[in-house]
Amino acid sequence: MSEHRRKPPQPQGGGRAAARRAAQQQSSGRRAARGPAQGSASAASPSGAPGQEPPYQGRAAARRAAQRGGRRRAPEAAAGAGRSRRGGGSAGGGGRPPKKRFIDYPRAGRDGARRWVPSWRLVLGSCLGFIAFVLGLSGIALAYVDVPDPQKLSQVQKNVYYWDDGKQMVVAGGGELNRTIVPISQIPTEMQDAVISAENASFETDSGVDPMGIARAVVKMAMGGDTQSGSTITQQYVKNTYLNQEQTLKRKITELFISIKVGTSEPKDKILAGYLNTAYYGRGAYGIQAASRAYYNKDSEDLTRSESAFLSSLLNGPNLYDPYVTTESKGANLKRAKARWSWTLDREVQVGRLSKAKRAEITDDDFPMPRPPKKAMDLRGQKGYLVDLANNYITANTNISEAELKKGGYAIHTTFDRKKMGQLTQAVEKVSKKALKPEQRAVDKYVQFGGASVEPKSGKIRAIYGGKDATEHYTNNADYTGVQVGSTFKPFVLAAAMDKGVRSPSNPAIRTPVSPSSMYNGDNKLRLLNYDRTVWHDKDGNEWHQANDGNEDKGRISLRTAMQYSVNTPYIQLGMDVGPEVVKQEAIAAGLRDDNSMARTTPTFSLGTSAPSAIRLAGAYATFAASGQQTDPYSVESVTKDGVEKFNHRDVAKTKQAFDPNVADNVTDVLKNVVKKGTGTAAQLPDGREAAGKTGTTDDNKSAWFAGYTKQLATTIGMWRVNDQAKVQKFLKMYGVGGQDKIHGASFPSEIWRDYMMEAMKGEPMVAFPPPQQIGKVVYGESASPTPTPTKTEEPSEEPSEEPSETPSDDASPSATPTETCSPWDIGCKDNGGQNGGPSGDPGDPGDEPSPPETETPGGDDGGFFGGPNGIDN
């Protein structure tokens, strides 16, 4: 092998010097092989000294020298050169190959600042790596992040109560926020279009977040444009439903991850409905239903496209777009609202949710101006009593518990007539303001009124008067109060006598239905007899002598006339002949509830010692108006929640025939006479409209009533005195109230009844009561038989005297009022040495107290209108 092709010896040293020497040796060898002529010039050293090693001229010169030495350079020399460039190598000789780096940074083969400039490969790889890292981290986060349970606050709702005509009555109960959640079916597509167009046009296709939207928001804010959140509808829904409103990075990141999960797992309709039901629209309204009521007084499903466009603007800031909120200048909000409203409609066209033709039909003059804000609806006045009645009915007649009702979210449609409620309240206030002067007369203090109006046949409670204000007077005076009803109870005694009959003195199993023309002794302080004509004695062996109001003697009198003038002695004896228990069952059949006040069926029970509520009494009188057809009064038509019906009264409605229609029609005929010629003349209605009714006053003038009806409406009005703020409450006497010596049912209660019914019946057809058919037999009570004739007699007559007595006996008290004289026929009175059979003139006790003692607490323990200690009808 020739010398010049021999492989040069392996360099022993490292670094640039070794590389230089190897290159020079190779070059010298090649020149020697070619001959002196060829290499003489080049053999000379740069310094001119032959044979000397040329001085080092840098790495570039070394590379050139190596290249001149041939195309193939020895690996060892190249390695040495590489080591020399890196400044490495061992002192002893041979160089090591360079280590290959995965990331060439700082860059090899670059000098100065160029070493620190990354290559495009490094930049691209870093970006791809970062994206892969973020995606991987996001995947792990999504796998571990769970969608939390909705916040309780996002589910808080109110109950909404509606009048019988569908108008909203009050928002009450439930949570503290004014919200009613409605399903997507009750949110019009116009509202959905407006919100999606203005807030998140890609809502139906995005995954819950919109990166481009976030980027646009950031860019716009950086350029000084309007501040935008970049949040999607899904993100807003997540924030309102699952998270709090704090503005922190952690909350925002959590919102993003939950939004992605919710956006890919929950239906879009659910997300949209959730957002619209949780968002705040101003005026204290949370959710679209409350907002629709607050701004347009209508349900959300009735919103128009124009109204929807306005309401959608409120989601960006109610205080900026409510025209009635004054901010920096007057009218600024209205201007902003109109601009946003118009933009929203244009945006709907832009995203394809509204045609250009329909948009052109909505001009700038069509801006849907909302109504002025009103004070938050509350339970003041009569509304609190109405809500209580409705709630009691729901818990008593449905499977909705009180606890569930308090959670809210129910739409409760009542039977209450908004117009009649106002008319009844006005009638009470008119009379009380005119007659009562508590600042002048101490006796006018603590006077209470209560009333109720019930529709015959249906049983709908149309109106009530519960007291002056439900937020100040907490007892609902239309519900159970413990107030005795006095002689308004007598029609049930008459009904029992006509329906079941009086017992034969010789055989109690034989009963004889009576006619209203039956004759009884109407004198004062008559000795009370059992049905078999024996003298009745109380548990102490004393007799009972019942007084008439004003201690008047009426002589022999028909049951019709005794009802006309409210004479007590005939009806307490009639009750004994029929049997107090039978009278009680007839009253219950008519609609009164078998409560604690009905438990004491002593003789005075027939004179009204029981204490039904105004509602129950009106319902029982409605049975007479409906010709004996009885339906329990009720206050709620239906209950729905989240669009699902939970209760409808038609499913539980029950109607029964309490007694023969002719019995009821004969009672009505007798009560018509009371209004036409008796103690109830103050209740006569104008234009000849037929009305029937009965007055009532109780012992010691502690309460006064008028209960009456037309064919279409039954109403009761009660009046009494009680300090409802006292620790120990008791009924007070009403002598002198309103400047009158004594309060009768014929006075203020009848006046209120007439004023109210006169307005309530306006526009209603004139409907006459059915003419009664002959009923029963004319019977004669003890001392009222035709032979022998008593000292004072009255021929049976269907038409009593045209004019009442100078002092009408408006409901004598259930207890006796002793006087110095006895009835001419009352032999026992003289024999016993006392007016009422007591050994010393004390009133006898017909088995129990005929009237409540002074310390009796109003309301007792019978609960409310629906019965039970808590007002529940069992």
JSON list of N, CA, C and O in Angstrom, two decimals, residues 789-837:
[
{"chain": "A", "resi": 789, "resn": "THR", "atom": "N", "xyz": [-157.71, 27.45, 76.40]},
{"chain": "A", "resi": 789, "resn": "THR", "atom": "CA", "xyz": [-156.96, 28.54, 75.82]},
{"chain": "A", "resi": 789, "resn": "THR", "atom": "C", "xyz": [-156.20, 29.29, 76.90]},
{"chain": "A", "resi": 789, "resn": "THR", "atom": "O", "xyz": [-156.79, 29.71, 77.89]},
{"chain": "A", "resi": 790, "resn": "PRO", "atom": "N", "xyz": [-154.91, 29.48, 76.70]},
{"chain": "A", "resi": 790, "resn": "PRO", "atom": "CA", "xyz": [-154.14, 30.25, 77.68]},
{"chain": "A", "resi": 790, "resn": "PRO", "atom": "C", "xyz": [-154.62, 31.69, 77.71]},
{"chain": "A", "resi": 790, "resn": "PRO", "atom": "O", "xyz": [-155.35, 32.16, 76.85]},
{"chain": "A", "resi": 791, "resn": "THR", "atom": "N", "xyz": [-154.16, 32.38, 78.73]},
{"chain": "A", "resi": 791, "resn": "THR", "atom": "CA", "xyz": [-154.55, 33.79, 78.88]},
{"chain": "A", "resi": 791, "resn": "THR", "atom": "C", "xyz": [-154.18, 34.58, 77.65]},
{"chain": "A", "resi": 791, "resn": "THR", "atom": "O", "xyz": [-154.96, 35.40, 77.16]},
{"chain": "A", "resi": 792, "resn": "LYS", "atom": "N", "xyz": [-152.97, 34.32, 77.15]},
{"chain": "A", "resi": 792, "resn": "LYS", "atom": "CA", "xyz": [-152.51, 35.05, 75.97]},
{"chain": "A", "resi": 792, "resn": "LYS", "atom": "C", "xyz": [-152.46, 34.06, 74.81]},
{"chain": "A", "resi": 792, "resn": "LYS", "atom": "O", "xyz": [-151.85, 33.02, 74.92]},
{"chain": "A", "resi": 793, "resn": "THR", "atom": "N", "xyz": [-153.15, 34.39, 73.76]},
{"chain": "A", "resi": 793, "resn": "THR", "atom": "CA", "xyz": [-153.19, 33.47, 72.62]},
{"chain": "A", "resi": 793, "resn": "THR", "atom": "C", "xyz": [-152.86, 34.21, 71.35]},
{"chain": "A", "resi": 793, "resn": "THR", "atom": "O", "xyz": [-152.93, 35.43, 71.27]},
{"chain": "A", "resi": 794, "resn": "GLU", "atom": "N", "xyz": [-152.52, 33.40, 70.41]},
{"chain": "A", "resi": 794, "resn": "GLU", "atom": "CA", "xyz": [-152.28, 33.94, 69.06]},
{"chain": "A", "resi": 794, "resn": "GLU", "atom": "C", "xyz": [-152.75, 32.91, 68.07]},
{"chain": "A", "resi": 794, "resn": "GLU", "atom": "O", "xyz": [-152.38, 31.75, 68.14]},
{"chain": "A", "resi": 795, "resn": "GLU", "atom": "N", "xyz": [-153.65, 33.33, 67.22]},
{"chain": "A", "resi": 795, "resn": "GLU", "atom": "CA", "xyz": [-154.16, 32.38, 66.24]},
{"chain": "A", "resi": 795, "resn": "GLU", "atom": "C", "xyz": [-153.06, 32.02, 65.25]},
{"chain": "A", "resi": 795, "resn": "GLU", "atom": "O", "xyz": [-152.28, 32.88, 64.83]},
{"chain": "A", "resi": 796, "resn": "PRO", "atom": "N", "xyz": [-152.99, 30.73, 64.88]},
{"chain": "A", "resi": 796, "resn": "PRO", "atom": "CA", "xyz": [-152.01, 30.34, 63.87]},
{"chain": "A", "resi": 796, "resn": "PRO", "atom": "C", "xyz": [-152.23, 31.14, 62.60]},
{"chain": "A", "resi": 796, "resn": "PRO", "atom": "O", "xyz": [-153.36, 31.28, 62.13]},
{"chain": "A", "resi": 797, "resn": "SER", "atom": "N", "xyz": [-151.19, 31.67, 62.10]},
{"chain": "A", "resi": 797, "resn": "SER", "atom": "CA", "xyz": [-151.32, 32.48, 60.89]},
{"chain": "A", "resi": 797, "resn": "SER", "atom": "C", "xyz": [-150.02, 32.43, 60.11]},
{"chain": "A", "resi": 797, "resn": "SER", "atom": "O", "xyz": [-148.93, 32.51, 60.69]},
{"chain": "A", "resi": 798, "resn": "GLU", "atom": "N", "xyz": [-150.17, 32.27, 58.82]},
{"chain": "A", "resi": 798, "resn": "GLU", "atom": "CA", "xyz": [-148.98, 32.29, 57.97]},
{"chain": "A", "resi": 798, "resn": "GLU", "atom": "C", "xyz": [-148.48, 33.71, 57.79]},
{"chain": "A", "resi": 798, "resn": "GLU", "atom": "O", "xyz": [-147.37, 33.94, 57.39]},
{"chain": "A", "resi": 799, "resn": "GLU", "atom": "N", "xyz": [-149.34, 34.68, 58.04]},
{"chain": "A", "resi": 799, "resn": "GLU", "atom": "CA", "xyz": [-148.94, 36.06, 57.89]},
{"chain": "A", "resi": 799, "resn": "GLU", "atom": "C", "xyz": [-149.00, 36.75, 59.24]},
{"chain": "A", "resi": 799, "resn": "GLU", "atom": "O", "xyz": [-150.06, 37.13, 59.73]},
{"chain": "A", "resi": 800, "resn": "PRO", "atom": "N", "xyz": [-147.89, 36.91, 59.93]},
{"chain": "A", "resi": 800, "resn": "PRO", "atom": "CA", "xyz": [-147.88, 37.58, 61.22]},
{"chain": "A", "resi": 800, "resn": "PRO", "atom": "C", "xyz": [-148.15, 39.07, 61.03]},
{"chain": "A", "resi": 800, "resn": "PRO", "atom": "O", "xyz": [-148.29, 39.56, 59.93]},
{"chain": "A", "resi": 801, "resn": "SER", "atom": "N", "xyz": [-148.19, 39.76, 62.15]},
{"chain": "A", "resi": 801, "resn": "SER", "atom": "CA", "xyz": [-148.48, 41.19, 62.11]},
{"chain": "A", "resi": 801, "resn": "SER", "atom": "C", "xyz": [-147.48, 41.90, 61.24]},
{"chain": "A", "resi": 801, "resn": "SER", "atom": "O", "xyz": [-146.32, 41.54, 61.14]},
{"chain": "A", "resi": 802, "resn": "GLU", "atom": "N", "xyz": [-147.95, 42.94, 60.58]},
{"chain": "A", "resi": 802, "resn": "GLU", "atom": "CA", "xyz": [-147.11, 43.66, 59.64]},
{"chain": "A", "resi": 802, "resn": "GLU", "atom": "C", "xyz": [-145.96, 44.37, 60.34]},
{"chain": "A", "resi": 802, "resn": "GLU", "atom": "O", "xyz": [-144.88, 44.49, 59.80]},
{"chain": "A", "resi": 803, "resn": "GLU", "atom": "N", "xyz": [-146.22, 44.86, 61.55]},
{"chain": "A", "resi": 803, "resn": "GLU", "atom": "CA", "xyz": [-145.19, 45.63, 62.22]},
{"chain": "A", "resi": 803, "resn": "GLU", "atom": "C", "xyz": [-144.65, 44.85, 63.41]},
{"chain": "A", "resi": 803, "resn": "GLU", "atom": "O", "xyz": [-145.40, 44.28, 64.19]},
{"chain": "A", "resi": 804, "resn": "PRO", "atom": "N", "xyz": [-143.36, 44.80, 63.58]},
{"chain": "A", "resi": 804, "resn": "PRO", "atom": "CA", "xyz": [-142.79, 44.14, 64.76]},
{"chain": "A", "resi": 804, "resn": "PRO", "atom": "C", "xyz": [-143.10, 44.96, 66.00]},
{"chain": "A", "resi": 804, "resn": "PRO", "atom": "O", "xyz": [-143.49, 46.12, 65.94]},
{"chain": "A", "resi": 805, "resn": "SER", "atom": "N", "xyz": [-142.91, 44.32, 67.14]},
{"chain": "A", "resi": 805, "resn": "SER", "atom": "CA", "xyz": [-143.15, 45.01, 68.39]},
{"chain": "A", "resi": 805, "resn": "SER", "atom": "C", "xyz": [-142.21, 46.18, 68.54]},
{"chain": "A", "resi": 805, "resn": "SER", "atom": "O", "xyz": [-141.20, 46.29, 67.87]},
{"chain": "A", "resi": 806, "resn": "GLU", "atom": "N", "xyz": [-142.58, 47.07, 69.42]},
{"chain": "A", "resi": 806, "resn": "GLU", "atom": "CA", "xyz": [-141.78, 48.28, 69.59]},
{"chain": "A", "resi": 806, "resn": "GLU", "atom": "C", "xyz": [-140.33, 47.96, 69.93]},
{"chain": "A", "resi": 806, "resn": "GLU", "atom": "O", "xyz": [-139.42, 48.63, 69.49]},
{"chain": "A", "resi": 807, "resn": "THR", "atom": "N", "xyz": [-140.15, 46.93, 70.73]},
{"chain": "A", "resi": 807, "resn": "THR", "atom": "CA", "xyz": [-138.79, 46.48, 71.04]},
{"chain": "A", "resi": 807, "resn": "THR", "atom": "C", "xyz": [-138.64, 45.04, 70.56]},
{"chain": "A", "resi": 807, "resn": "THR", "atom": "O", "xyz": [-138.99, 44.11, 71.26]},
{"chain": "A", "resi": 808, "resn": "PRO", "atom": "N", "xyz": [-138.21, 44.83, 69.32]},
{"chain": "A", "resi": 808, "resn": "PRO", "atom": "CA", "xyz": [-138.11, 43.46, 68.81]},
{"chain": "A", "resi": 808, "resn": "PRO", "atom": "C", "xyz": [-137.20, 42.64, 69.71]},
{"chain": "A", "resi": 808, "resn": "PRO", "atom": "O", "xyz": [-136.15, 43.09, 70.14]},
{"chain": "A", "resi": 809, "resn": "SER", "atom": "N", "xyz": [-137.61, 41.41, 69.93]},
{"chain": "A", "resi": 809, "resn": "SER", "atom": "CA", "xyz": [-136.82, 40.52, 70.77]},
{"chain": "A", "resi": 809, "resn": "SER", "atom": "C", "xyz": [-135.76, 39.87, 69.93]},
{"chain": "A", "resi": 809, "resn": "SER", "atom": "O", "xyz": [-135.95, 38.79, 69.39]},
{"chain": "A", "resi": 810, "resn": "ASP", "atom": "N", "xyz": [-134.71, 40.57, 69.77]},
{"chain": "A", "resi": 810, "resn": "ASP", "atom": "CA", "xyz": [-133.62, 40.07, 68.91]},
{"chain": "A", "resi": 810, "resn": "ASP", "atom": "C", "xyz": [-132.74, 39.13, 69.69]},
{"chain": "A", "resi": 810, "resn": "ASP", "atom": "O", "xyz": [-131.74, 39.54, 70.27]},
{"chain": "A", "resi": 811, "resn": "ASP", "atom": "N", "xyz": [-133.11, 37.89, 69.73]},
{"chain": "A", "resi": 811, "resn": "ASP", "atom": "CA", "xyz": [-132.26, 36.86, 70.28]},
{"chain": "A", "resi": 811, "resn": "ASP", "atom": "C", "xyz": [-132.00, 37.02, 71.76]},
{"chain": "A", "resi": 811, "resn": "ASP", "atom": "O", "xyz": [-130.99, 37.60, 72.17]},
{"chain": "A", "resi": 812, "resn": "ALA", "atom": "N", "xyz": [-132.86, 36.49, 72.56]},
{"chain": "A", "resi": 812, "resn": "ALA", "atom": "CA", "xyz": [-132.61, 36.52, 73.99]},
{"chain": "A", "resi": 812, "resn": "ALA", "atom": "C", "xyz": [-131.38, 35.71, 74.30]},
{"chain": "A", "resi": 812, "resn": "ALA", "atom": "O", "xyz": [-131.03, 34.79, 73.61]},
{"chain": "A", "resi": 813, "resn": "SER", "atom": "N", "xyz": [-130.74, 36.08, 75.36]},
{"chain": "A", "resi": 813, "resn": "SER", "atom": "CA", "xyz": [-129.51, 35.39, 75.72]},
{"chain": "A", "resi": 813, "resn": "SER", "atom": "C", "xyz": [-129.80, 33.98, 76.14]},
{"chain": "A", "resi": 813, "resn": "SER", "atom": "O", "xyz": [-130.86, 33.66, 76.65]},
{"chain": "A", "resi": 814, "resn": "PRO", "atom": "N", "xyz": [-128.85, 33.05, 75.94]},
{"chain": "A", "resi": 814, "resn": "PRO", "atom": "CA", "xyz": [-129.06, 31.67, 76.34]},
{"chain": "A", "resi": 814, "resn": "PRO", "atom": "C", "xyz": [-129.23, 31.50, 77.84]},
{"chain": "A", "resi": 814, "resn": "PRO", "atom": "O", "xyz": [-129.76, 30.51, 78.29]},
{"chain": "A", "resi": 815, "resn": "SER", "atom": "N", "xyz": [-128.75, 32.40, 78.62]},
{"chain": "A", "resi": 815, "resn": "SER", "atom": "CA", "xyz": [-128.93, 32.27, 80.06]},
{"chain": "A", "resi": 815, "resn": "SER", "atom": "C", "xyz": [-130.04, 33.20, 80.52]},
{"chain": "A", "resi": 815, "resn": "SER", "atom": "O", "xyz": [-130.37, 34.18, 79.89]},
{"chain": "A", "resi": 816, "resn": "ALA", "atom": "N", "xyz": [-130.62, 32.89, 81.65]},
{"chain": "A", "resi": 816, "resn": "ALA", "atom": "CA", "xyz": [-131.76, 33.65, 82.13]},
{"chain": "A", "resi": 816, "resn": "ALA", "atom": "C", "xyz": [-131.33, 34.95, 82.76]},
{"chain": "A", "resi": 816, "resn": "ALA", "atom": "O", "xyz": [-130.23, 35.11, 83.25]},
{"chain": "A", "resi": 817, "resn": "THR", "atom": "N", "xyz": [-132.27, 35.91, 82.73]},
{"chain": "A", "resi": 817, "resn": "THR", "atom": "CA", "xyz": [-132.05, 37.17, 83.42]},
{"chain": "A", "resi": 817, "resn": "THR", "atom": "C", "xyz": [-133.12, 37.30, 84.49]},
{"chain": "A", "resi": 817, "resn": "THR", "atom": "O", "xyz": [-134.28, 37.57, 84.19]},
{"chain": "A", "resi": 818, "resn": "PRO", "atom": "N", "xyz": [-132.80, 37.07, 85.75]},
{"chain": "A", "resi": 818, "resn": "PRO", "atom": "CA", "xyz": [-133.82, 37.08, 86.80]},
{"chain": "A", "resi": 818, "resn": "PRO", "atom": "C", "xyz": [-134.51, 38.43, 86.89]},
{"chain": "A", "resi": 818, "resn": "PRO", "atom": "O", "xyz": [-133.93, 39.48, 86.71]},
{"chain": "A", "resi": 819, "resn": "THR", "atom": "N", "xyz": [-135.81, 38.38, 87.20]},
{"chain": "A", "resi": 819, "resn": "THR", "atom": "CA", "xyz": [-136.59, 39.59, 87.45]},
{"chain": "A", "resi": 819, "resn": "THR", "atom": "C", "xyz": [-137.42, 39.36, 88.71]},
{"chain": "A", "resi": 819, "resn": "THR", "atom": "O", "xyz": [-137.45, 38.27, 89.28]},
{"chain": "A", "resi": 820, "resn": "GLU", "atom": "N", "xyz": [-138.12, 40.37, 89.10]},
{"chain": "A", "resi": 820, "resn": "GLU", "atom": "CA", "xyz": [-138.91, 40.27, 90.33]},
{"chain": "A", "resi": 820, "resn": "GLU", "atom": "C", "xyz": [-140.23, 39.55, 90.13]},
{"chain": "A", "resi": 820, "resn": "GLU", "atom": "O", "xyz": [-140.90, 39.19, 91.08]},
{"chain": "A", "resi": 821, "resn": "THR", "atom": "N", "xyz": [-140.61, 39.36, 88.87]},
{"chain": "A", "resi": 821, "resn": "THR", "atom": "CA", "xyz": [-141.92, 38.72, 88.62]},
{"chain": "A", "resi": 821, "resn": "THR", "atom": "C", "xyz": [-141.74, 37.46, 87.80]},
{"chain": "A", "resi": 821, "resn": "THR", "atom": "O", "xyz": [-140.74, 37.28, 87.12]},
{"chain": "A", "resi": 822, "resn": "CYS", "atom": "N", "xyz": [-142.72, 36.57, 87.88]},
{"chain": "A", "resi": 822, "resn": "CYS", "atom": "CA", "xyz": [-142.71, 35.33, 87.12]},
{"chain": "A", "resi": 822, "resn": "CYS", "atom": "C", "xyz": [-143.85, 35.36, 86.11]},
{"chain": "A", "resi": 822, "resn": "CYS", "atom": "O", "xyz": [-144.79, 36.15, 86.21]},
{"chain": "A", "resi": 823, "resn": "SER", "atom": "N", "xyz": [-143.78, 34.44, 85.17]},
{"chain": "A", "resi": 823, "resn": "SER", "atom": "CA", "xyz": [-144.86, 34.29, 84.20]},
{"chain": "A", "resi": 823, "resn": "SER", "atom": "C", "xyz": [-146.12, 33.87, 84.92]},
{"chain": "A", "resi": 823, "resn": "SER", "atom": "O", "xyz": [-146.07, 33.13, 85.91]},
{"chain": "A", "resi": 824, "resn": "PRO", "atom": "N", "xyz": [-147.31, 34.34, 84.48]},
{"chain": "A", "resi": 824, "resn": "PRO", "atom": "CA", "xyz": [-148.58, 33.95, 85.14]},
{"chain": "A", "resi": 824, "resn": "PRO", "atom": "C", "xyz": [-148.77, 32.45, 85.16]},
{"chain": "A", "resi": 824, "resn": "PRO", "atom": "O", "xyz": [-149.46, 31.92, 86.02]},
{"chain": "A", "resi": 825, "resn": "TRP", "atom": "N", "xyz": [-148.17, 31.74, 84.14]},
{"chain": "A", "resi": 825, "resn": "TRP", "atom": "CA", "xyz": [-148.37, 30.29, 84.08]},
{"chain": "A", "resi": 825, "resn": "TRP", "atom": "C", "xyz": [-147.27, 29.53, 84.81]},
{"chain": "A", "resi": 825, "resn": "TRP", "atom": "O", "xyz": [-147.31, 28.31, 84.89]},
{"chain": "A", "resi": 826, "resn": "ASP", "atom": "N", "xyz": [-146.28, 30.23, 85.29]},
{"chain": "A", "resi": 826, "resn": "ASP", "atom": "CA", "xyz": [-145.10, 29.56, 85.83]},
{"chain": "A", "resi": 826, "resn": "ASP", "atom": "C", "xyz": [-145.28, 29.32, 87.32]},
{"chain": "A", "resi": 826, "resn": "ASP", "atom": "O", "xyz": [-144.77, 30.03, 88.16]},
{"chain": "A", "resi": 827, "resn": "ILE", "atom": "N", "xyz": [-146.08, 28.29, 87.65]},
{"chain": "A", "resi": 827, "resn": "ILE", "atom": "CA", "xyz": [-146.35, 27.99, 89.06]},
{"chain": "A", "resi": 827, "resn": "ILE", "atom": "C", "xyz": [-145.09, 27.55, 89.76]},
{"chain": "A", "resi": 827, "resn": "ILE", "atom": "O", "xyz": [-144.82, 27.93, 90.91]},
{"chain": "A", "resi": 828, "resn": "GLY", "atom": "N", "xyz": [-144.29, 26.76, 89.07]},
{"chain": "A", "resi": 828, "resn": "GLY", "atom": "CA", "xyz": [-143.06, 26.27, 89.68]},
{"chain": "A", "resi": 828, "resn": "GLY", "atom": "C", "xyz": [-142.12, 27.38, 90.07]},
{"chain": "A", "resi": 828, "resn": "GLY", "atom": "O", "xyz": [-141.33, 27.24, 91.00]},
{"chain": "A", "resi": 829, "resn": "CYS", "atom": "N", "xyz": [-142.20, 28.49, 89.38]},
{"chain": "A", "resi": 829, "resn": "CYS", "atom": "CA", "xyz": [-141.31, 29.60, 89.67]},
{"chain": "A", "resi": 829, "resn": "CYS", "atom": "C", "xyz": [-141.55, 30.09, 91.10]},
{"chain": "A", "resi": 829, "resn": "CYS", "atom": "O", "xyz": [-140.62, 30.30, 91.86]},
{"chain": "A", "resi": 830, "resn": "LYS", "atom": "N", "xyz": [-142.85, 30.22, 91.48]},
{"chain": "A", "resi": 830, "resn": "LYS", "atom": "CA", "xyz": [-143.16, 30.69, 92.82]},
{"chain": "A", "resi": 830, "resn": "LYS", "atom": "C", "xyz": [-142.85, 29.61, 93.86]},
{"chain": "A", "resi": 830, "resn": "LYS", "atom": "O", "xyz": [-142.35, 29.89, 94.93]},
{"chain": "A", "resi": 831, "resn": "ASP", "atom": "N", "xyz": [-143.15, 28.36, 93.50]},
{"chain": "A", "resi": 831, "resn": "ASP", "atom": "CA", "xyz": [-142.97, 27.28, 94.47]},
{"chain": "A", "resi": 831, "resn": "ASP", "atom": "C", "xyz": [-141.51, 27.10, 94.84]},
{"chain": "A", "resi": 831, "resn": "ASP", "atom": "O", "xyz": [-141.19, 26.72, 95.96]},
{"chain": "A", "resi": 832, "resn": "ASN", "atom": "N", "xyz": [-140.65, 27.31, 93.87]},
{"chain": "A", "resi": 832, "resn": "ASN", "atom": "CA", "xyz": [-139.23, 27.08, 94.11]},
{"chain": "A", "resi": 832, "resn": "ASN", "atom": "C", "xyz": [-138.54, 28.27, 94.73]},
{"chain": "A", "resi": 832, "resn": "ASN", "atom": "O", "xyz": [-137.36, 28.24, 95.02]},
{"chain": "A", "resi": 833, "resn": "GLY", "atom": "N", "xyz": [-139.26, 29.33, 94.87]},
{"chain": "A", "resi": 833, "resn": "GLY", "atom": "CA", "xyz": [-138.69, 30.48, 95.55]},
{"chain": "A", "resi": 833, "resn": "GLY", "atom": "C", "xyz": [-137.68, 31.25, 94.75]},
{"chain": "A", "resi": 833, "resn": "GLY", "atom": "O", "xyz": [-137.03, 32.13, 95.25]},
{"chain": "A", "resi": 834, "resn": "GLY", "atom": "N", "xyz": [-137.54, 30.95, 93.46]},
{"chain": "A", "resi": 834, "resn": "GLY", "atom": "CA", "xyz": [-136.57, 31.65, 92.63]},
{"chain": "A", "resi": 834, "resn": "GLY", "atom": "C", "xyz": [-137.04, 31.72, 91.20]},
{"chain": "A", "resi": 834, "resn": "GLY", "atom": "O", "xyz": [-137.85, 30.93, 90.75]},
{"chain": "A", "resi": 835, "resn": "GLN", "atom": "N", "xyz": [-136.53, 32.68, 90.49]},
{"chain": "A", "resi": 835, "resn": "GLN", "atom": "CA", "xyz": [-136.98, 32.90, 89.13]},
{"chain": "A", "resi": 835, "resn": "GLN", "atom": "C", "xyz": [-136.71, 31.71, 88.23]},
{"chain": "A", "resi": 835, "resn": "GLN", "atom": "O", "xyz": [-137.51, 31.38, 87.38]},
{"chain": "A", "resi": 836, "resn": "ASN", "atom": "N", "xyz": [-135.58, 31.05, 88.40]},
{"chain": "A", "resi": 836, "resn": "ASN", "atom": "CA", "xyz": [-135.22, 29.97, 87.51]},
{"chain": "A", "resi": 836, "resn": "ASN", "atom": "C", "xyz": [-135.03, 28.65, 88.22]},
{"chain": "A", "resi": 836, "resn": "ASN", "atom": "O", "xyz": [-134.29, 27.80, 87.77]},
{"chain": "A", "resi": 837, "resn": "GLY", "atom": "N", "xyz": [-135.67, 28.46, 89.31]},
{"chain": "A", "resi": 837, "resn": "GLY", "atom": "CA", "xyz": [-135.62, 27.18, 89.97]},
{"chain": "A", "resi": 837, "resn": "GLY", "atom": "C", "xyz": [-134.56, 27.07, 91.01]},
{"chain": "A", "resi": 837, "resn": "GLY", "atom": "O", "xyz": [-134.52, 26.09, 91.74]}
]
